Coordinates of C-alpha atoms in Angstrom, one line a residue:
Chain A
M118 CA -1.1 32.2 -27.5
P119 CA -3.7 29.5 -28.3
H120 CA -7.2 30.5 -29.5
P121 CA -9.8 30.5 -26.6
A122 CA -12.0 28.1 -28.7
R123 CA -9.1 25.6 -28.9
L124 CA -8.6 25.8 -25.2
T125 CA -12.3 25.2 -24.6
L126 CA -12.1 22.1 -26.8
I127 CA -9.0 20.8 -25.0
A128 CA -10.9 21.3 -21.7
V129 CA -13.8 19.3 -23.2
A130 CA -11.5 16.5 -24.3
W131 CA -10.1 16.1 -20.8
L132 CA -13.5 16.4 -19.2
L133 CA -14.8 13.6 -21.5
C134 CA -11.7 11.6 -20.7
V135 CA -12.4 11.9 -16.9
L136 CA -16.0 11.0 -17.4
V137 CA -15.2 7.9 -19.5
I138 CA -12.7 6.7 -16.9
C139 CA -15.0 7.3 -14.0
A140 CA -18.1 5.9 -15.6
E141 CA -16.3 2.7 -16.9
K142 CA -16.2 -0.2 -14.5
H143 CA -12.9 -1.9 -14.1
P144 CA -13.8 -4.7 -11.7
F145 CA -10.9 -7.0 -12.8
T146 CA -8.2 -4.5 -12.0
A147 CA -9.7 -3.4 -8.6
V148 CA -8.2 -6.4 -6.8
P149 CA -5.6 -9.0 -7.8
P150 CA -7.5 -12.2 -8.8
S151 CA -7.2 -15.3 -6.8
Y152 CA -8.8 -18.7 -7.3
Q153 CA -11.3 -20.2 -4.8
N154 CA -10.2 -23.4 -3.1
P155 CA -9.2 -25.5 -6.2
V156 CA -10.4 -28.7 -4.6
P157 CA -13.8 -28.3 -2.9
A158 CA -14.6 -29.7 0.5
T159 CA -15.2 -33.4 0.1
K160 CA -15.8 -36.5 2.1
V161 CA -13.6 -38.6 -0.2
N162 CA -10.5 -40.3 1.1
A163 CA -8.5 -41.6 -1.7
T164 CA -6.9 -44.4 0.3
R165 CA -9.9 -45.4 2.5
D166 CA -12.8 -45.3 0.0
S167 CA -13.4 -48.3 -2.3
P168 CA -12.9 -47.7 -6.0
F169 CA -16.0 -46.5 -7.8
Y170 CA -16.4 -46.4 -11.6
K171 CA -19.5 -46.0 -13.7
E172 CA -20.3 -45.4 -17.4
E173 CA -23.5 -43.9 -18.8
F174 CA -24.8 -42.0 -21.8
I175 CA -26.2 -38.5 -21.2
N176 CA -28.1 -38.3 -24.4
Y177 CA -29.3 -41.9 -24.3
A178 CA -32.6 -41.1 -25.9
Q179 CA -31.4 -38.7 -28.6
H180 CA -31.6 -39.8 -32.2
I181 CA -29.2 -37.4 -33.9
Q182 CA -26.4 -37.6 -36.4
M183 CA -23.9 -35.5 -34.5
A184 CA -23.5 -34.6 -30.8
H185 CA -20.3 -32.9 -29.8
V186 CA -18.4 -30.8 -27.2
A187 CA -20.2 -31.7 -24.0
S188 CA -19.6 -29.7 -20.8
L189 CA -20.8 -30.2 -17.3
A190 CA -21.6 -28.1 -14.2
E191 CA -22.5 -28.9 -10.7
L192 CA -25.6 -27.0 -9.6
P193 CA -25.9 -25.6 -6.0
D194 CA -28.1 -28.6 -4.9
G195 CA -25.4 -31.0 -6.0
S196 CA -27.1 -32.2 -9.2
L197 CA -25.3 -32.2 -12.5
A198 CA -26.2 -30.3 -15.7
A199 CA -24.8 -30.9 -19.1
V200 CA -24.8 -29.0 -22.4
W201 CA -23.6 -30.0 -25.9
Y202 CA -24.4 -29.1 -29.4
G203 CA -26.0 -31.5 -31.9
G204 CA -27.6 -31.6 -35.3
S205 CA -26.9 -33.0 -38.8
Y206 CA -23.4 -31.8 -38.9
E207 CA -21.1 -29.0 -37.7
Y208 CA -22.1 -25.6 -39.2
W209 CA -25.5 -26.9 -40.3
P210 CA -28.5 -24.6 -39.5
D211 CA -30.3 -27.5 -37.6
V212 CA -27.6 -27.5 -34.9
N213 CA -29.1 -26.8 -31.5
I214 CA -27.6 -26.5 -28.0
Y215 CA -29.0 -29.2 -25.8
F216 CA -29.4 -29.3 -22.0
A217 CA -29.9 -32.2 -19.6
S218 CA -29.7 -32.5 -15.8
Q219 CA -29.1 -35.4 -13.6
T220 CA -31.0 -35.8 -10.4
N221 CA -30.5 -38.8 -8.1
G222 CA -28.2 -40.4 -10.7
V223 CA -30.8 -40.2 -13.5
W224 CA -30.3 -38.0 -16.5
S225 CA -33.4 -36.1 -17.8
V226 CA -34.3 -36.3 -21.4
E227 CA -32.4 -33.5 -23.1
H228 CA -34.2 -30.4 -24.4
S229 CA -33.0 -27.8 -26.8
I230 CA -32.1 -24.4 -25.2
M231 CA -30.6 -22.6 -28.2
T232 CA -31.5 -22.7 -31.9
V233 CA -30.6 -20.5 -34.8
E234 CA -34.0 -18.9 -34.7
R235 CA -33.7 -18.1 -30.9
A236 CA -30.2 -16.7 -31.3
E237 CA -31.2 -14.6 -34.3
H238 CA -34.3 -13.3 -32.5
D239 CA -32.4 -12.2 -29.4
L240 CA -29.3 -10.9 -31.2
G241 CA -31.2 -9.1 -34.0
R242 CA -28.7 -10.3 -36.6
P243 CA -28.2 -13.4 -38.9
V244 CA -26.7 -16.4 -37.3
K245 CA -25.4 -19.4 -39.2
C246 CA -25.5 -21.9 -36.3
P247 CA -24.7 -22.2 -32.6
G248 CA -21.7 -24.3 -31.4
N249 CA -19.6 -25.0 -28.3
A250 CA -21.3 -24.2 -25.0
I251 CA -20.4 -24.3 -21.4
L252 CA -22.3 -23.7 -18.2
L253 CA -21.3 -21.4 -15.3
A254 CA -23.1 -22.4 -12.1
N255 CA -23.3 -19.2 -10.0
P256 CA -23.3 -19.6 -6.2
D257 CA -26.7 -17.9 -6.1
G258 CA -28.2 -20.8 -8.0
T259 CA -28.5 -19.1 -11.4
L260 CA -26.9 -20.8 -14.4
R261 CA -25.1 -18.9 -17.1
L262 CA -24.7 -20.3 -20.6
L263 CA -21.7 -19.2 -22.5
F264 CA -21.9 -20.3 -26.1
I265 CA -20.7 -19.5 -29.6
T266 CA -22.6 -18.6 -32.6
I267 CA -21.1 -18.6 -36.1
A268 CA -21.9 -15.4 -37.9
M269 CA -20.3 -16.6 -41.2
G270 CA -17.8 -19.1 -42.5
K271 CA -16.6 -21.8 -40.1
W272 CA -15.2 -21.7 -36.5
S273 CA -13.1 -18.6 -37.3
G274 CA -16.4 -16.7 -37.7
S275 CA -17.5 -17.4 -34.2
E276 CA -18.6 -15.0 -31.6
L277 CA -19.3 -15.5 -27.9
N278 CA -22.7 -15.0 -26.4
T279 CA -24.3 -15.4 -23.0
C280 CA -27.7 -15.8 -21.3
L281 CA -28.9 -16.6 -17.8
S282 CA -31.3 -19.1 -16.3
H283 CA -33.0 -18.6 -13.0
D284 CA -34.8 -22.0 -13.0
G285 CA -32.1 -24.6 -13.4
G286 CA -31.9 -24.5 -17.2
L287 CA -35.6 -24.6 -18.1
S288 CA -35.9 -21.1 -19.4
W289 CA -33.2 -18.6 -20.4
S290 CA -32.9 -14.8 -20.5
P291 CA -32.4 -13.0 -23.9
V292 CA -29.0 -13.6 -25.4
S293 CA -26.4 -10.9 -25.4
R294 CA -23.2 -10.8 -27.5
L295 CA -19.8 -10.2 -26.0
T296 CA -17.4 -8.0 -27.9
L297 CA -13.9 -9.5 -27.5
S298 CA -12.0 -9.2 -30.7
P299 CA -10.8 -6.2 -32.7
L300 CA -11.4 -7.7 -36.2
F301 CA -15.2 -7.7 -36.6
N302 CA -15.4 -9.5 -33.2
F303 CA -14.7 -12.7 -35.0
S304 CA -13.2 -15.9 -33.7
E305 CA -13.6 -16.2 -29.9
L306 CA -14.4 -19.7 -28.8
V307 CA -15.0 -21.5 -25.6
R308 CA -14.7 -25.2 -24.6
N309 CA -13.3 -25.9 -21.2
R310 CA -14.3 -25.7 -17.6
P311 CA -14.7 -22.2 -16.1
I312 CA -13.0 -21.4 -12.8
L313 CA -14.8 -19.4 -10.1
L314 CA -12.6 -16.6 -8.6
A315 CA -12.7 -15.4 -5.1
T316 CA -14.8 -12.2 -4.9
P317 CA -13.6 -9.0 -3.3
Q318 CA -16.3 -9.2 -0.6
P319 CA -18.7 -12.0 0.4
G320 CA -22.0 -12.0 -1.5
A321 CA -20.6 -9.9 -4.4
D322 CA -21.4 -10.9 -8.0
P323 CA -19.4 -13.9 -9.0
F324 CA -16.1 -13.4 -10.9
W325 CA -15.4 -16.1 -13.4
C326 CA -12.2 -16.9 -15.3
V327 CA -13.1 -18.8 -18.4
P328 CA -10.4 -20.4 -20.7
I329 CA -11.2 -19.3 -24.3
Y330 CA -9.2 -19.3 -27.5
Q331 CA -9.0 -17.6 -30.9
E332 CA -8.6 -19.3 -34.2
L333 CA -8.8 -16.7 -37.0
I334 CA -5.4 -15.8 -38.3
G335 CA -3.5 -17.3 -35.4
K336 CA -4.6 -20.0 -33.0
F337 CA -3.8 -19.2 -29.4
P338 CA -5.2 -19.5 -25.8
E339 CA -6.8 -16.7 -23.8
L340 CA -8.7 -16.1 -20.6
L341 CA -12.1 -14.5 -20.4
W342 CA -12.8 -12.5 -17.2
L343 CA -16.5 -12.4 -16.6
T344 CA -18.7 -10.8 -14.0
V345 CA -22.0 -8.9 -13.6
N346 CA -22.4 -5.4 -12.3
H347 CA -26.0 -4.3 -11.7
G348 CA -27.3 -6.8 -14.2
E349 CA -24.8 -5.8 -16.9
V350 CA -22.4 -8.5 -18.0
I351 CA -18.8 -7.2 -17.9
A352 CA -16.4 -9.3 -20.1
Q353 CA -12.7 -8.7 -20.7
K354 CA -10.0 -11.0 -21.9
S355 CA -6.3 -11.5 -21.5
R356 CA -3.8 -13.6 -23.4
I357 CA -2.0 -16.7 -22.4
A358 CA 0.2 -17.1 -25.5
G359 CA 0.2 -15.7 -29.0
G360 CA 1.1 -17.2 -32.4
C361 CA -0.4 -20.1 -34.2
S362 CA 0.5 -22.9 -31.9
T363 CA -1.9 -24.0 -29.2
L364 CA -5.6 -23.6 -28.4
Q365 CA -8.4 -24.8 -26.2
P366 CA -6.8 -24.2 -22.8
S367 CA -7.8 -26.2 -19.8
L368 CA -7.2 -24.1 -16.7
V369 CA -6.1 -26.0 -13.6
P370 CA -5.6 -24.0 -10.4
L371 CA -2.9 -25.4 -8.1
D372 CA -3.6 -23.0 -5.2
S373 CA -5.2 -19.6 -4.8
R374 CA -2.7 -17.9 -7.1
R375 CA -0.7 -20.5 -9.1
A376 CA -2.2 -22.5 -12.0
V377 CA -1.3 -24.4 -15.1
V378 CA -3.1 -24.5 -18.5
L379 CA -3.0 -27.7 -20.6
L380 CA -3.2 -26.9 -24.3
R381 CA -4.3 -28.6 -27.4
D382 CA -1.4 -28.7 -29.9
Y383 CA -1.6 -27.2 -33.4
T384 CA 2.0 -27.6 -34.2
A385 CA 4.0 -30.5 -35.7
D386 CA 5.1 -31.5 -32.2
K387 CA 1.8 -33.4 -31.6
K388 CA 2.2 -33.0 -27.8
I389 CA 0.0 -31.6 -25.1
F390 CA 1.5 -28.2 -24.1
I391 CA 1.6 -26.7 -20.6
A392 CA 2.0 -23.1 -19.4
R393 CA 2.1 -21.7 -15.8
T394 CA 1.0 -18.6 -14.0
P395 CA 2.2 -17.4 -10.6
D396 CA -0.5 -14.7 -10.3
A397 CA -3.9 -16.3 -11.1
G398 CA -3.6 -15.7 -14.8
L399 CA -2.2 -12.2 -15.1
T400 CA 1.1 -13.4 -16.5
W401 CA 2.0 -16.8 -18.1
S402 CA 5.1 -18.7 -18.9
K403 CA 5.8 -19.8 -22.5
P404 CA 4.0 -23.0 -23.3
V405 CA 6.2 -26.0 -23.4
P406 CA 5.4 -29.5 -24.6
T407 CA 4.8 -32.3 -22.1
N408 CA 5.5 -36.0 -22.6
L409 CA 1.9 -36.7 -23.6
P410 CA 0.8 -37.0 -27.2
N411 CA -1.9 -34.9 -28.8
P412 CA -3.5 -35.5 -32.2
D413 CA -4.8 -31.9 -32.4
S414 CA -7.7 -32.7 -30.1
G415 CA -9.2 -31.3 -26.9
V416 CA -7.8 -32.0 -23.5
S417 CA -9.1 -31.5 -20.0
G418 CA -7.4 -31.4 -16.7
L419 CA -8.0 -31.0 -13.0
R420 CA -6.3 -31.2 -9.6
L421 CA -7.0 -34.0 -7.2
S422 CA -7.3 -33.6 -3.4
D423 CA -3.7 -34.7 -2.8
G424 CA -2.2 -32.4 -5.4
R425 CA -1.8 -34.8 -8.3
L426 CA -3.0 -33.5 -11.6
L427 CA -5.3 -35.6 -13.8
V428 CA -5.7 -35.1 -17.5
A429 CA -8.1 -36.7 -20.0
F430 CA -6.7 -36.8 -23.5
N431 CA -6.4 -38.8 -26.7
N432 CA -3.3 -41.0 -26.2
S433 CA -2.3 -40.9 -29.9
T434 CA -0.7 -38.7 -32.5
L435 CA -2.8 -40.1 -35.3
G436 CA -6.4 -39.4 -34.5
R437 CA -9.1 -38.9 -31.9
E438 CA -8.8 -42.4 -30.4
K439 CA -7.6 -44.0 -27.2
L440 CA -9.2 -41.6 -24.8
S441 CA -7.1 -42.0 -21.7
L442 CA -6.3 -40.6 -18.3
A443 CA -2.8 -39.6 -17.2
L444 CA -1.5 -38.4 -13.8
S445 CA 1.2 -36.0 -12.8
R446 CA 2.8 -36.0 -9.3
D447 CA 5.0 -32.9 -10.0
E448 CA 2.5 -30.3 -11.1
G449 CA 2.6 -31.2 -14.7
K450 CA 6.3 -31.6 -15.3
S451 CA 6.0 -35.3 -16.1
W452 CA 3.0 -37.4 -16.8
K453 CA 2.1 -41.1 -16.6
V454 CA -0.7 -42.7 -18.5
I455 CA -2.8 -44.8 -16.1
V456 CA -5.8 -46.0 -18.0
K457 CA -7.6 -46.0 -21.3
L458 CA -11.2 -45.0 -20.9
D459 CA -12.6 -46.5 -24.0
N460 CA -11.4 -49.9 -25.0
D461 CA -13.5 -50.2 -28.2
P462 CA -10.8 -50.0 -31.0
D463 CA -13.4 -48.6 -33.4
S464 CA -14.7 -45.9 -31.1
Y465 CA -14.1 -42.2 -31.8
S466 CA -13.8 -40.6 -28.3
S467 CA -12.8 -37.0 -28.0
Y468 CA -13.3 -33.7 -26.4
P469 CA -13.2 -34.8 -22.8
F470 CA -14.6 -32.4 -20.1
L471 CA -13.5 -33.1 -16.6
L472 CA -15.4 -32.0 -13.6
R473 CA -15.0 -32.7 -9.9
T474 CA -18.2 -32.4 -7.9
S475 CA -18.4 -31.5 -4.2
D476 CA -19.1 -35.2 -3.3
G477 CA -15.6 -36.0 -4.5
M478 CA -16.7 -37.8 -7.7
I479 CA -14.9 -37.0 -10.9
H480 CA -16.9 -36.9 -14.1
V481 CA -15.6 -37.1 -17.7
A482 CA -18.1 -36.2 -20.4
Y483 CA -17.0 -36.7 -23.9
T484 CA -18.1 -37.3 -27.5
Y485 CA -18.5 -41.0 -28.3
T486 CA -18.7 -42.2 -31.9
S487 CA -19.7 -38.7 -33.1
N488 CA -23.4 -38.8 -32.0
A489 CA -23.4 -39.8 -28.4
I490 CA -22.4 -37.9 -25.2
K491 CA -20.9 -40.4 -22.8
M492 CA -20.0 -39.8 -19.2
V493 CA -17.7 -41.8 -17.0
T494 CA -17.8 -41.2 -13.2
F495 CA -15.1 -42.4 -10.8
N496 CA -13.6 -41.5 -7.5
E497 CA -10.0 -40.8 -6.4
A498 CA -9.7 -44.3 -5.0
W499 CA -10.4 -45.7 -8.5
I500 CA -7.6 -43.4 -9.9
T501 CA -5.2 -44.7 -7.2
D502 CA -6.2 -48.2 -8.1
Q503 CA -5.6 -47.7 -11.8
E504 CA -2.3 -46.0 -11.1
A505 CA -1.2 -49.0 -9.1
K506 CA -2.3 -51.3 -11.9
S507 CA -0.5 -49.3 -14.5
Q508 CA 2.7 -49.6 -12.4
N509 CA 2.2 -53.4 -11.9
P510 CA 0.3 -54.6 -15.0
Chain B
M3 CA -31.8 -0.1 -29.8
I4 CA -29.4 2.9 -29.6
H5 CA -26.5 0.5 -30.6
Q6 CA -28.4 -0.6 -33.7
F7 CA -29.3 3.0 -34.7
Y8 CA -25.7 4.2 -34.2
A9 CA -24.3 1.2 -36.2
G10 CA -26.6 2.1 -39.1
L11 CA -25.2 5.6 -39.4
A12 CA -21.9 4.7 -41.0
P13 CA -23.4 2.4 -43.7
W14 CA -26.0 5.0 -44.5
L15 CA -23.4 7.8 -44.9
A16 CA -21.1 5.6 -47.0
L17 CA -23.9 4.5 -49.2
S18 CA -25.2 8.0 -49.7
L19 CA -21.6 9.1 -50.7
L20 CA -21.5 6.3 -53.3
L21 CA -24.9 7.1 -54.7
L22 CA -24.0 10.8 -55.1
G23 CA -21.3 9.7 -57.5
R24 CA -18.5 11.9 -58.8
N25 CA -20.7 14.9 -59.9
P26 CA -19.0 17.9 -58.2
H27 CA -22.2 19.9 -58.0
P28 CA -25.2 17.5 -57.3
S29 CA -28.6 19.1 -57.4
R30 CA -30.7 19.3 -54.2
K31 CA -33.0 16.7 -55.8
R32 CA -30.2 14.3 -56.3
I33 CA -28.9 14.9 -52.8
T34 CA -32.3 14.2 -51.2
G35 CA -32.8 11.2 -53.5
S36 CA -29.4 9.7 -52.7
L37 CA -29.9 10.0 -48.9
L38 CA -33.4 8.5 -49.2
L39 CA -32.3 5.8 -51.6
A40 CA -29.5 4.8 -49.3
L41 CA -32.0 4.3 -46.5
V42 CA -34.2 2.2 -48.8
L43 CA -31.2 0.1 -49.9
L44 CA -30.3 -0.7 -46.3
R45 CA -33.8 -2.0 -45.8
I46 CA -33.8 -4.3 -48.8
P47 CA -34.3 -7.9 -47.6
V48 CA -31.6 -10.4 -48.4
M49 CA -32.2 -14.0 -47.3
D50 CA -34.8 -13.0 -44.7
W51 CA -32.7 -10.1 -43.3
S52 CA -32.3 -6.5 -44.3
S53 CA -29.0 -5.7 -46.0
Y54 CA -28.3 -3.5 -43.0
A55 CA -28.6 -6.5 -40.7
W56 CA -26.0 -8.3 -42.8
I57 CA -23.7 -5.3 -42.7
R58 CA -24.2 -5.2 -38.9
D59 CA -23.5 -8.9 -38.7
V60 CA -20.0 -8.2 -40.0
E61 CA -19.3 -4.8 -38.4
A62 CA -21.5 -4.0 -35.4
N63 CA -19.2 -1.3 -34.0
P64 CA -18.2 1.2 -36.7
S65 CA -15.8 3.6 -35.0
F66 CA -16.9 7.1 -34.2
I67 CA -14.0 8.4 -36.2
L68 CA -15.1 6.5 -39.3
T69 CA -18.7 7.8 -38.9
A70 CA -17.4 11.4 -38.4
L71 CA -15.1 11.2 -41.4
L72 CA -17.9 10.0 -43.6
A73 CA -20.1 12.8 -42.3
V74 CA -17.4 15.3 -43.1
A75 CA -17.0 13.9 -46.6
L76 CA -20.7 13.9 -47.2
C77 CA -21.1 17.5 -45.9
R78 CA -18.5 18.6 -48.4
R79 CA -20.0 16.4 -51.2
V80 CA -23.5 18.0 -50.8
G81 CA -22.1 21.5 -51.0
G82 CA -21.8 22.2 -47.3
P83 CA -18.8 23.9 -45.7
S84 CA -15.4 22.2 -46.2
L85 CA -14.9 21.1 -42.6
F86 CA -11.5 19.4 -43.2
G87 CA -8.4 20.7 -45.0
P88 CA -5.6 18.6 -46.4
C89 CA -3.7 18.7 -43.1
D90 CA -6.8 17.5 -41.2
W91 CA -7.3 14.6 -43.5
K92 CA -3.6 13.8 -43.3
A93 CA -3.8 13.6 -39.5
A94 CA -6.9 11.3 -39.8
W95 CA -5.1 8.9 -42.1
I96 CA -1.9 8.9 -40.1
F97 CA -3.9 8.3 -36.9
G98 CA -5.9 5.5 -38.5
S99 CA -2.9 3.7 -39.9
A100 CA -0.8 4.1 -36.7
A101 CA -3.7 2.8 -34.6
A102 CA -4.1 -0.1 -37.0
L103 CA -0.5 -1.1 -36.8
V104 CA -0.6 -1.0 -33.0
L105 CA -3.9 -2.8 -32.7
Y106 CA -4.3 -5.5 -35.3
P107 CA -1.1 -7.4 -35.6
M108 CA -0.9 -7.7 -31.8
G109 CA -4.6 -8.1 -31.2
L110 CA -4.8 -10.9 -33.7
G111 CA -2.0 -12.9 -32.0
L112 CA 1.3 -11.9 -33.5
T113 CA 2.8 -11.3 -30.1
R114 CA 2.2 -12.5 -26.5
F115 CA 1.0 -9.0 -25.7
D116 CA -2.5 -8.2 -26.7
S117 CA -2.9 -4.5 -27.4
Y118 CA -6.7 -4.9 -27.5
E119 CA -6.6 -5.3 -23.7
L120 CA -5.5 -1.7 -23.5
G121 CA -9.0 -0.8 -24.6
W122 CA -10.4 -1.9 -21.3
L123 CA -8.0 0.3 -19.3
P124 CA -8.0 4.0 -18.7
A125 CA -4.7 4.5 -20.6
L126 CA -6.4 4.6 -24.0
P127 CA -8.9 7.4 -23.3
V128 CA -6.0 9.4 -21.7
A129 CA -3.8 8.9 -24.8
T130 CA -6.8 10.0 -27.0
A131 CA -7.3 13.1 -25.0
L132 CA -3.6 13.8 -25.2
I133 CA -3.4 13.4 -29.0
A134 CA -6.6 15.5 -29.3
S135 CA -5.1 18.3 -27.2
T136 CA -1.9 18.3 -29.2
L137 CA -3.8 18.5 -32.5
L138 CA -6.1 21.2 -31.2
L139 CA -3.2 23.3 -30.0
G140 CA -1.8 23.0 -33.5
G141 CA -5.1 24.0 -35.0
N142 CA -5.8 20.6 -36.6
R143 CA -9.5 19.9 -36.8
F144 CA -9.0 16.1 -36.6
G145 CA -8.5 16.9 -32.9
I146 CA -12.2 17.8 -32.7
V147 CA -13.1 14.4 -34.3
L148 CA -11.1 12.7 -31.6
L149 CA -13.5 14.1 -29.0
L150 CA -16.3 12.0 -30.6
P151 CA -14.9 8.6 -29.5
L152 CA -14.7 9.9 -25.9
A153 CA -18.3 11.3 -26.1
G154 CA -19.8 8.3 -27.9
F155 CA -18.1 5.8 -25.5
F156 CA -19.3 7.7 -22.5
L157 CA -22.9 7.7 -23.9
H158 CA -22.7 3.9 -24.6
L159 CA -23.6 4.4 -28.3
Q160 CA -21.7 1.2 -29.3
E161 CA -22.3 -2.4 -28.3
S162 CA -18.6 -2.8 -27.5
R163 CA -17.2 -1.6 -24.2
N164 CA -13.6 -1.7 -25.5
F165 CA -12.3 1.8 -26.3
W166 CA -10.3 0.6 -29.3
D167 CA -13.7 0.0 -31.0
A168 CA -14.6 3.6 -30.4
L169 CA -11.4 4.7 -32.1
V170 CA -10.8 2.4 -35.0
D171 CA -12.4 -0.4 -37.0
P172 CA -11.1 -2.5 -39.8
I173 CA -12.6 -0.4 -42.5
Y174 CA -11.2 3.0 -41.3
S175 CA -7.9 1.3 -40.5
G176 CA -7.7 -0.4 -44.0
I177 CA -8.5 2.8 -45.8
S178 CA -6.0 4.8 -43.7
L179 CA -3.2 2.3 -44.4
I180 CA -3.9 2.3 -48.1
V181 CA -4.0 6.2 -48.2
V182 CA -0.7 6.4 -46.2
L183 CA 1.0 3.8 -48.3
V184 CA -0.1 5.4 -51.6
T185 CA 1.0 8.8 -50.3
V186 CA 4.4 7.5 -49.3
F187 CA 4.9 5.7 -52.6
R188 CA 4.0 8.8 -54.6
K189 CA 6.3 10.9 -52.5
R190 CA 9.2 8.5 -53.1
T191 CA 8.5 8.3 -56.9
A192 CA 7.7 12.0 -57.5
P193 CA 8.4 14.5 -54.6
S194 CA 5.4 16.9 -54.6
Q195 CA 4.7 20.3 -53.2
T196 CA 2.2 19.2 -50.5
P197 CA 1.3 21.9 -48.0
Q198 CA 3.3 21.8 -44.8
C199 CA 1.0 21.0 -41.8
A200 CA 1.3 22.5 -38.5

């Protein structure tokens, strides 16, 4: 017969267990995830509109040695916002995260929104430097910054952090760190476009699905599931693939449940890889190589209004050159290169970030010659035009 | 603030144990001095930050089990009651090494399944309560230690909201694996008369 004290302790164990389960929020398992309409309502007609194409520099006034990993977001008023990191060089303590916004087609002069000092102050711990950052434009008008800080070492020593802006990026709330990795929380990185999920009920806090990746011992793609509950950021992650093969996933919803991820290659194949989900990211197929080359550099994809998939990538196996666009008419099974974005043979163009805005325009922000952030804007009619030209050169 | 305070407990206990040295009967003066000196050492500035901030920069979420085991070891070291017997320690090392083998290889990308995801689901607290109950029924005191992750997690003492971080950390896991491996190696080379645990 067990000792009464032992029975009491066992009862305490189960009581605590029940308390933990009841107190802990599990928003991501409450309802199956689904994507919002992957192509927003738009006035664009790919066949009727005339082709539109424009190039510009986002950080045109910035005198800096290195600017890298730009990302874009459309604010609720239809204006664009961009963030990137810049400084003397990667990992240097003078690296800042910069922010600029575009109103009526004109980019504001960038301003620094995250420095080593600011991150250290808010996090209460040493920070080597900030790095990759993306913006999450919430439907309520707030803007969430998701960015990495390197605690030590190089990219493998990265951690993910977040803060919120209520005034369109002018000021930001204190930074909080997300705990996502079992080994000292190291090596969680972000780079590509986040996807807004449908919420269980209208007006609920937004649910985001953010493609992230790990590069500590292995290199592999993951998804970060992010929401807010009574002001508390709730972040969990799930895996797309394991191993040491692919990274920097670009998530492209095909409908409310199906999606593909395009993956940067870290193998000897030097191909863009693709994986598919039938259930909004809960399960994934094994990544397989596409017919597009990849020189171990970032890729970005999105779905056009007629179901074609567009990808921006470096059309080379040698280096980060020949930034190009390719189209797929069969949901990623085969791809055709349609145009080279940068014709300058000496240019170093990499890390594209594709965004489609509600006016139907498609924007590609990317690193140009290592210290400039360039943006190309075009419409679907221009893509159709380029596709026709590529078929009849 | 509570996270920072909790995260400082394990380094303080570990440093105090180190400072007490191998003397089996430390004086009261030495004990007090060691505990205070450990606090002072954690406050020493290194490149603009306290040494504790650097430790926390690496490990912000020491597991509740590691903290409890350090407290048990320190209690014994300063002449307090021996809270753990050999079987209790054995259970602690087996649990730590088993958890490490389940968590780290998969959590760091060896497979397509990520065991770290289980820490956000109710399954892990239930499994912990189950193991704790089994150990308590057998009279193993490590079962009491297993109540601490449940209590600490409920009280939000850690920065992490993943239950794995309440159970294990790389330091506890690493020590557990070493102890288990050494024990197994010793048993294979020279079978000993270790006490049978319930």
